[in-house]
Amino acid sequence: MKLIFNKAQCFKLPDAFYRVIETEFNNDNSDKNTIIAFTLNFRDEGYSSESGGYHPVEIRFEKHDEKWFCIYITDFSFSGGPYPELVKEIDVCFNSKRVFSLYGGWLNNRDGNDLLTMFINNFIEYYNSGSYTIQISFN
């Protein structure tokens, strides 16, 4: 199934990102005729606070007028001690058009775009290297 993405949203994402999303969307055999939203979870099964690894990533899309809109992209990491918990390290909110960083708070437009570009390029490379187990849920 060919997805029609709204690529004119506030953040420009590379075509390789959309190919990842479409590939994973189509890898699932669920009936997709009535869905209006989906969430992708990318996990490194070996990721832990002790040994590190690839951060979990969650991406949400919603359908409006036959186009798919990215709602958020969130990168999680372990933080805190002595009992680390998963927290949002990078949170890209397409509705508010802002990027949050655990260590920088809400970023200005230039810094937010720079962080997003670096993060997405790394994410695509990690995906292409087979670092993730992927789960998709539909609404």
JSON list of C-alpha atoms in Angstrom, two decimals:
[
{"chain": "A", "resi": 1, "resn": "MET", "atom": "CA", "xyz": [0.00, 0.00, 0.00]},
{"chain": "A", "resi": 2, "resn": "LYS", "atom": "CA", "xyz": [1.41, 3.36, -1.02]},
{"chain": "A", "resi": 3, "resn": "LEU", "atom": "CA", "xyz": [1.23, 5.93, 1.76]},
{"chain": "A", "resi": 4, "resn": "ILE", "atom": "CA", "xyz": [0.76, 9.58, 0.90]},
{"chain": "A", "resi": 5, "resn": "PHE", "atom": "CA", "xyz": [2.71, 11.62, 3.44]},
{"chain": "A", "resi": 6, "resn": "ASN", "atom": "CA", "xyz": [2.29, 15.30, 4.13]},
{"chain": "A", "resi": 7, "resn": "LYS", "atom": "CA", "xyz": [5.91, 16.23, 3.59]},
{"chain": "A", "resi": 8, "resn": "ALA", "atom": "CA", "xyz": [5.16, 19.94, 3.91]},
{"chain": "A", "resi": 9, "resn": "GLN", "atom": "CA", "xyz": [4.93, 19.75, 7.68]},
{"chain": "A", "resi": 10, "resn": "CYS", "atom": "CA", "xyz": [7.02, 22.00, 9.89]},
{"chain": "A", "resi": 11, "resn": "PHE", "atom": "CA", "xyz": [10.11, 19.75, 9.84]},
{"chain": "A", "resi": 12, "resn": "LYS", "atom": "CA", "xyz": [11.67, 18.54, 6.62]},
{"chain": "A", "resi": 13, "resn": "LEU", "atom": "CA", "xyz": [12.44, 14.83, 6.82]},
{"chain": "A", "resi": 14, "resn": "PRO", "atom": "CA", "xyz": [14.48, 12.91, 4.25]},
{"chain": "A", "resi": 15, "resn": "ASP", "atom": "CA", "xyz": [12.84, 10.53, 1.80]},
{"chain": "A", "resi": 16, "resn": "ALA", "atom": "CA", "xyz": [14.81, 7.68, 3.40]},
{"chain": "A", "resi": 17, "resn": "PHE", "atom": "CA", "xyz": [12.84, 8.28, 6.62]},
{"chain": "A", "resi": 18, "resn": "TYR", "atom": "CA", "xyz": [9.53, 7.94, 4.78]},
{"chain": "A", "resi": 19, "resn": "ARG", "atom": "CA", "xyz": [10.77, 4.76, 3.07]},
{"chain": "A", "resi": 20, "resn": "VAL", "atom": "CA", "xyz": [11.47, 3.25, 6.51]},
{"chain": "A", "resi": 21, "resn": "ILE", "atom": "CA", "xyz": [7.95, 4.12, 7.66]},
{"chain": "A", "resi": 22, "resn": "GLU", "atom": "CA", "xyz": [6.29, 2.78, 4.51]},
{"chain": "A", "resi": 23, "resn": "THR", "atom": "CA", "xyz": [8.36, -0.43, 4.57]},
{"chain": "A", "resi": 24, "resn": "GLU", "atom": "CA", "xyz": [7.38, -1.20, 8.16]},
{"chain": "A", "resi": 25, "resn": "PHE", "atom": "CA", "xyz": [3.75, -0.22, 7.57]},
{"chain": "A", "resi": 26, "resn": "ASN", "atom": "CA", "xyz": [3.56, -2.65, 4.66]},
{"chain": "A", "resi": 27, "resn": "ASN", "atom": "CA", "xyz": [5.42, -5.45, 6.49]},
{"chain": "A", "resi": 28, "resn": "ASP", "atom": "CA", "xyz": [2.39, -5.87, 8.73]},
{"chain": "A", "resi": 29, "resn": "ASN", "atom": "CA", "xyz": [-0.42, -7.98, 7.25]},
{"chain": "A", "resi": 30, "resn": "SER", "atom": "CA", "xyz": [-3.26, -6.32, 9.18]},
{"chain": "A", "resi": 31, "resn": "ASP", "atom": "CA", "xyz": [-6.29, -4.98, 7.34]},
{"chain": "A", "resi": 32, "resn": "LYS", "atom": "CA", "xyz": [-5.39, -1.33, 6.87]},
{"chain": "A", "resi": 33, "resn": "ASN", "atom": "CA", "xyz": [-8.51, -0.06, 5.11]},
{"chain": "A", "resi": 34, "resn": "THR", "atom": "CA", "xyz": [-10.07, 1.55, 8.18]},
{"chain": "A", "resi": 35, "resn": "ILE", "atom": "CA", "xyz": [-7.07, 2.68, 10.19]},
{"chain": "A", "resi": 36, "resn": "ILE", "atom": "CA", "xyz": [-6.67, 6.34, 10.94]},
{"chain": "A", "resi": 37, "resn": "ALA", "atom": "CA", "xyz": [-3.44, 6.20, 12.94]},
{"chain": "A", "resi": 38, "resn": "PHE", "atom": "CA", "xyz": [-0.45, 4.00, 13.62]},
{"chain": "A", "resi": 39, "resn": "THR", "atom": "CA", "xyz": [2.50, 3.99, 15.99]},
{"chain": "A", "resi": 40, "resn": "LEU", "atom": "CA", "xyz": [5.84, 2.38, 15.27]},
{"chain": "A", "resi": 41, "resn": "ASN", "atom": "CA", "xyz": [8.15, 1.26, 18.07]},
{"chain": "A", "resi": 42, "resn": "PHE", "atom": "CA", "xyz": [11.80, 0.56, 17.27]},
{"chain": "A", "resi": 43, "resn": "ARG", "atom": "CA", "xyz": [13.66, -1.36, 19.99]},
{"chain": "A", "resi": 44, "resn": "ASP", "atom": "CA", "xyz": [17.15, -2.72, 20.53]},
{"chain": "A", "resi": 45, "resn": "GLU", "atom": "CA", "xyz": [16.39, -5.82, 22.61]},
{"chain": "A", "resi": 46, "resn": "GLY", "atom": "CA", "xyz": [19.79, -5.58, 24.29]},
{"chain": "A", "resi": 47, "resn": "TYR", "atom": "CA", "xyz": [19.53, -1.93, 25.31]},
{"chain": "A", "resi": 48, "resn": "SER", "atom": "CA", "xyz": [19.96, -1.38, 29.04]},
{"chain": "A", "resi": 49, "resn": "SER", "atom": "CA", "xyz": [21.28, 1.21, 31.45]},
{"chain": "A", "resi": 50, "resn": "GLU", "atom": "CA", "xyz": [24.27, -1.02, 32.19]},
{"chain": "A", "resi": 51, "resn": "SER", "atom": "CA", "xyz": [25.37, -2.04, 28.71]},
{"chain": "A", "resi": 52, "resn": "GLY", "atom": "CA", "xyz": [23.97, 0.76, 26.54]},
{"chain": "A", "resi": 53, "resn": "GLY", "atom": "CA", "xyz": [22.84, 0.09, 22.99]},
{"chain": "A", "resi": 54, "resn": "TYR", "atom": "CA", "xyz": [20.48, 1.81, 20.59]},
{"chain": "A", "resi": 55, "resn": "HIS", "atom": "CA", "xyz": [17.84, 4.02, 22.16]},
{"chain": "A", "resi": 56, "resn": "PRO", "atom": "CA", "xyz": [14.19, 3.04, 21.73]},
{"chain": "A", "resi": 57, "resn": "VAL", "atom": "CA", "xyz": [12.32, 5.24, 19.24]},
{"chain": "A", "resi": 58, "resn": "GLU", "atom": "CA", "xyz": [8.57, 5.75, 18.89]},
{"chain": "A", "resi": 59, "resn": "ILE", "atom": "CA", "xyz": [6.94, 7.41, 15.86]},
{"chain": "A", "resi": 60, "resn": "ARG", "atom": "CA", "xyz": [3.24, 8.25, 15.42]},
{"chain": "A", "resi": 61, "resn": "PHE", "atom": "CA", "xyz": [1.32, 9.05, 12.25]},
{"chain": "A", "resi": 62, "resn": "GLU", "atom": "CA", "xyz": [-2.33, 10.08, 11.81]},
{"chain": "A", "resi": 63, "resn": "LYS", "atom": "CA", "xyz": [-4.40, 10.22, 8.65]},
{"chain": "A", "resi": 64, "resn": "HIS", "atom": "CA", "xyz": [-6.23, 13.39, 7.63]},
{"chain": "A", "resi": 65, "resn": "ASP", "atom": "CA", "xyz": [-7.90, 13.78, 4.22]},
{"chain": "A", "resi": 66, "resn": "GLU", "atom": "CA", "xyz": [-6.01, 10.82, 2.68]},
{"chain": "A", "resi": 67, "resn": "LYS", "atom": "CA", "xyz": [-2.61, 12.14, 3.79]},
{"chain": "A", "resi": 68, "resn": "TRP", "atom": "CA", "xyz": [-0.48, 10.81, 6.65]},
{"chain": "A", "resi": 69, "resn": "PHE", "atom": "CA", "xyz": [0.85, 13.40, 9.11]},
{"chain": "A", "resi": 70, "resn": "CYS", "atom": "CA", "xyz": [3.74, 12.74, 11.45]},
{"chain": "A", "resi": 71, "resn": "ILE", "atom": "CA", "xyz": [2.54, 13.61, 14.97]},
{"chain": "A", "resi": 72, "resn": "TYR", "atom": "CA", "xyz": [5.67, 12.92, 17.00]},
{"chain": "A", "resi": 73, "resn": "ILE", "atom": "CA", "xyz": [9.04, 11.24, 17.02]},
{"chain": "A", "resi": 74, "resn": "THR", "atom": "CA", "xyz": [10.42, 10.36, 20.44]},
{"chain": "A", "resi": 75, "resn": "ASP", "atom": "CA", "xyz": [13.82, 8.96, 21.38]},
{"chain": "A", "resi": 76, "resn": "PHE", "atom": "CA", "xyz": [14.06, 7.40, 24.85]},
{"chain": "A", "resi": 77, "resn": "SER", "atom": "CA", "xyz": [17.11, 6.78, 27.02]},
{"chain": "A", "resi": 78, "resn": "PHE", "atom": "CA", "xyz": [17.87, 5.62, 30.53]},
{"chain": "A", "resi": 79, "resn": "SER", "atom": "CA", "xyz": [18.43, 8.43, 33.01]},
{"chain": "A", "resi": 80, "resn": "GLY", "atom": "CA", "xyz": [18.82, 8.82, 36.75]},
{"chain": "A", "resi": 81, "resn": "GLY", "atom": "CA", "xyz": [20.29, 6.67, 39.43]},
{"chain": "A", "resi": 82, "resn": "PRO", "atom": "CA", "xyz": [20.61, 4.50, 41.31]},
{"chain": "A", "resi": 83, "resn": "TYR", "atom": "CA", "xyz": [17.55, 3.07, 39.49]},
{"chain": "A", "resi": 84, "resn": "PRO", "atom": "CA", "xyz": [17.59, 4.50, 35.96]},
{"chain": "A", "resi": 85, "resn": "GLU", "atom": "CA", "xyz": [14.28, 4.87, 34.12]},
{"chain": "A", "resi": 86, "resn": "LEU", "atom": "CA", "xyz": [13.46, 5.38, 30.47]},
{"chain": "A", "resi": 87, "resn": "VAL", "atom": "CA", "xyz": [12.82, 9.07, 29.78]},
{"chain": "A", "resi": 88, "resn": "LYS", "atom": "CA", "xyz": [12.30, 11.17, 26.69]},
{"chain": "A", "resi": 89, "resn": "GLU", "atom": "CA", "xyz": [15.72, 12.29, 25.51]},
{"chain": "A", "resi": 90, "resn": "ILE", "atom": "CA", "xyz": [14.54, 13.85, 22.25]},
{"chain": "A", "resi": 91, "resn": "ASP", "atom": "CA", "xyz": [10.91, 14.66, 21.56]},
{"chain": "A", "resi": 92, "resn": "VAL", "atom": "CA", "xyz": [9.85, 16.13, 18.24]},
{"chain": "A", "resi": 93, "resn": "CYS", "atom": "CA", "xyz": [6.30, 17.45, 18.36]},
{"chain": "A", "resi": 94, "resn": "PHE", "atom": "CA", "xyz": [4.91, 18.25, 14.93]},
{"chain": "A", "resi": 95, "resn": "ASN", "atom": "CA", "xyz": [1.73, 19.82, 16.33]},
{"chain": "A", "resi": 96, "resn": "SER", "atom": "CA", "xyz": [3.59, 22.42, 18.38]},
{"chain": "A", "resi": 97, "resn": "LYS", "atom": "CA", "xyz": [6.44, 22.60, 15.81]},
{"chain": "A", "resi": 98, "resn": "ARG", "atom": "CA", "xyz": [9.05, 22.24, 18.55]},
{"chain": "A", "resi": 99, "resn": "VAL", "atom": "CA", "xyz": [11.91, 19.97, 19.53]},
{"chain": "A", "resi": 100, "resn": "PHE", "atom": "CA", "xyz": [12.69, 19.06, 23.14]},
{"chain": "A", "resi": 101, "resn": "SER", "atom": "CA", "xyz": [16.03, 17.76, 24.38]},
{"chain": "A", "resi": 102, "resn": "LEU", "atom": "CA", "xyz": [16.49, 16.27, 27.84]},
{"chain": "A", "resi": 103, "resn": "TYR", "atom": "CA", "xyz": [19.67, 18.29, 28.30]},
{"chain": "A", "resi": 104, "resn": "GLY", "atom": "CA", "xyz": [18.65, 21.47, 26.49]},
{"chain": "A", "resi": 105, "resn": "GLY", "atom": "CA", "xyz": [14.91, 21.83, 27.12]},
{"chain": "A", "resi": 106, "resn": "TRP", "atom": "CA", "xyz": [12.79, 23.30, 24.33]},
{"chain": "A", "resi": 107, "resn": "LEU", "atom": "CA", "xyz": [15.20, 24.28, 21.58]},
{"chain": "A", "resi": 108, "resn": "ASN", "atom": "CA", "xyz": [15.10, 27.29, 19.26]},
{"chain": "A", "resi": 109, "resn": "ASN", "atom": "CA", "xyz": [14.27, 26.56, 15.62]},
{"chain": "A", "resi": 110, "resn": "ARG", "atom": "CA", "xyz": [17.85, 26.34, 14.35]},
{"chain": "A", "resi": 111, "resn": "ASP", "atom": "CA", "xyz": [19.10, 24.10, 17.16]},
{"chain": "A", "resi": 112, "resn": "GLY", "atom": "CA", "xyz": [15.95, 21.97, 16.96]},
{"chain": "A", "resi": 113, "resn": "ASN", "atom": "CA", "xyz": [16.35, 21.44, 13.22]},
{"chain": "A", "resi": 114, "resn": "ASP", "atom": "CA", "xyz": [20.06, 20.63, 13.63]},
{"chain": "A", "resi": 115, "resn": "LEU", "atom": "CA", "xyz": [19.35, 18.06, 16.35]},
{"chain": "A", "resi": 116, "resn": "LEU", "atom": "CA", "xyz": [16.48, 16.53, 14.36]},
{"chain": "A", "resi": 117, "resn": "THR", "atom": "CA", "xyz": [18.63, 16.21, 11.23]},
{"chain": "A", "resi": 118, "resn": "MET", "atom": "CA", "xyz": [21.42, 14.46, 13.13]},
{"chain": "A", "resi": 119, "resn": "PHE", "atom": "CA", "xyz": [18.99, 12.23, 15.02]},
{"chain": "A", "resi": 120, "resn": "ILE", "atom": "CA", "xyz": [17.01, 11.16, 11.91]},
{"chain": "A", "resi": 121, "resn": "ASN", "atom": "CA", "xyz": [20.17, 10.43, 9.91]},
{"chain": "A", "resi": 122, "resn": "ASN", "atom": "CA", "xyz": [21.49, 8.25, 12.76]},
{"chain": "A", "resi": 123, "resn": "PHE", "atom": "CA", "xyz": [18.10, 6.56, 13.17]},
{"chain": "A", "resi": 124, "resn": "ILE", "atom": "CA", "xyz": [18.03, 5.62, 9.47]},
{"chain": "A", "resi": 125, "resn": "GLU", "atom": "CA", "xyz": [21.56, 4.19, 9.68]},
{"chain": "A", "resi": 126, "resn": "TYR", "atom": "CA", "xyz": [20.68, 2.15, 12.79]},
{"chain": "A", "resi": 127, "resn": "TYR", "atom": "CA", "xyz": [17.53, 0.88, 11.08]},
{"chain": "A", "resi": 128, "resn": "ASN", "atom": "CA", "xyz": [19.46, -0.07, 7.93]},
{"chain": "A", "resi": 129, "resn": "SER", "atom": "CA", "xyz": [22.03, -1.96, 10.02]},
{"chain": "A", "resi": 130, "resn": "GLY", "atom": "CA", "xyz": [19.28, -4.14, 11.52]},
{"chain": "A", "resi": 131, "resn": "SER", "atom": "CA", "xyz": [19.67, -2.77, 15.05]},
{"chain": "A", "resi": 132, "resn": "TYR", "atom": "CA", "xyz": [15.96, -2.67, 15.83]},
{"chain": "A", "resi": 133, "resn": "THR", "atom": "CA", "xyz": [13.07, -4.99, 16.50]},
{"chain": "A", "resi": 134, "resn": "ILE", "atom": "CA", "xyz": [9.97, -3.19, 15.17]},
{"chain": "A", "resi": 135, "resn": "GLN", "atom": "CA", "xyz": [6.40, -3.31, 16.45]},
{"chain": "A", "resi": 136, "resn": "ILE", "atom": "CA", "xyz": [3.49, -1.48, 14.88]},
{"chain": "A", "resi": 137, "resn": "SER", "atom": "CA", "xyz": [0.09, -0.76, 16.41]},
{"chain": "A", "resi": 138, "resn": "PHE", "atom": "CA", "xyz": [-2.94, 0.54, 14.53]},
{"chain": "A", "resi": 139, "resn": "ASN", "atom": "CA", "xyz": [-5.85, 2.72, 15.59]}
]
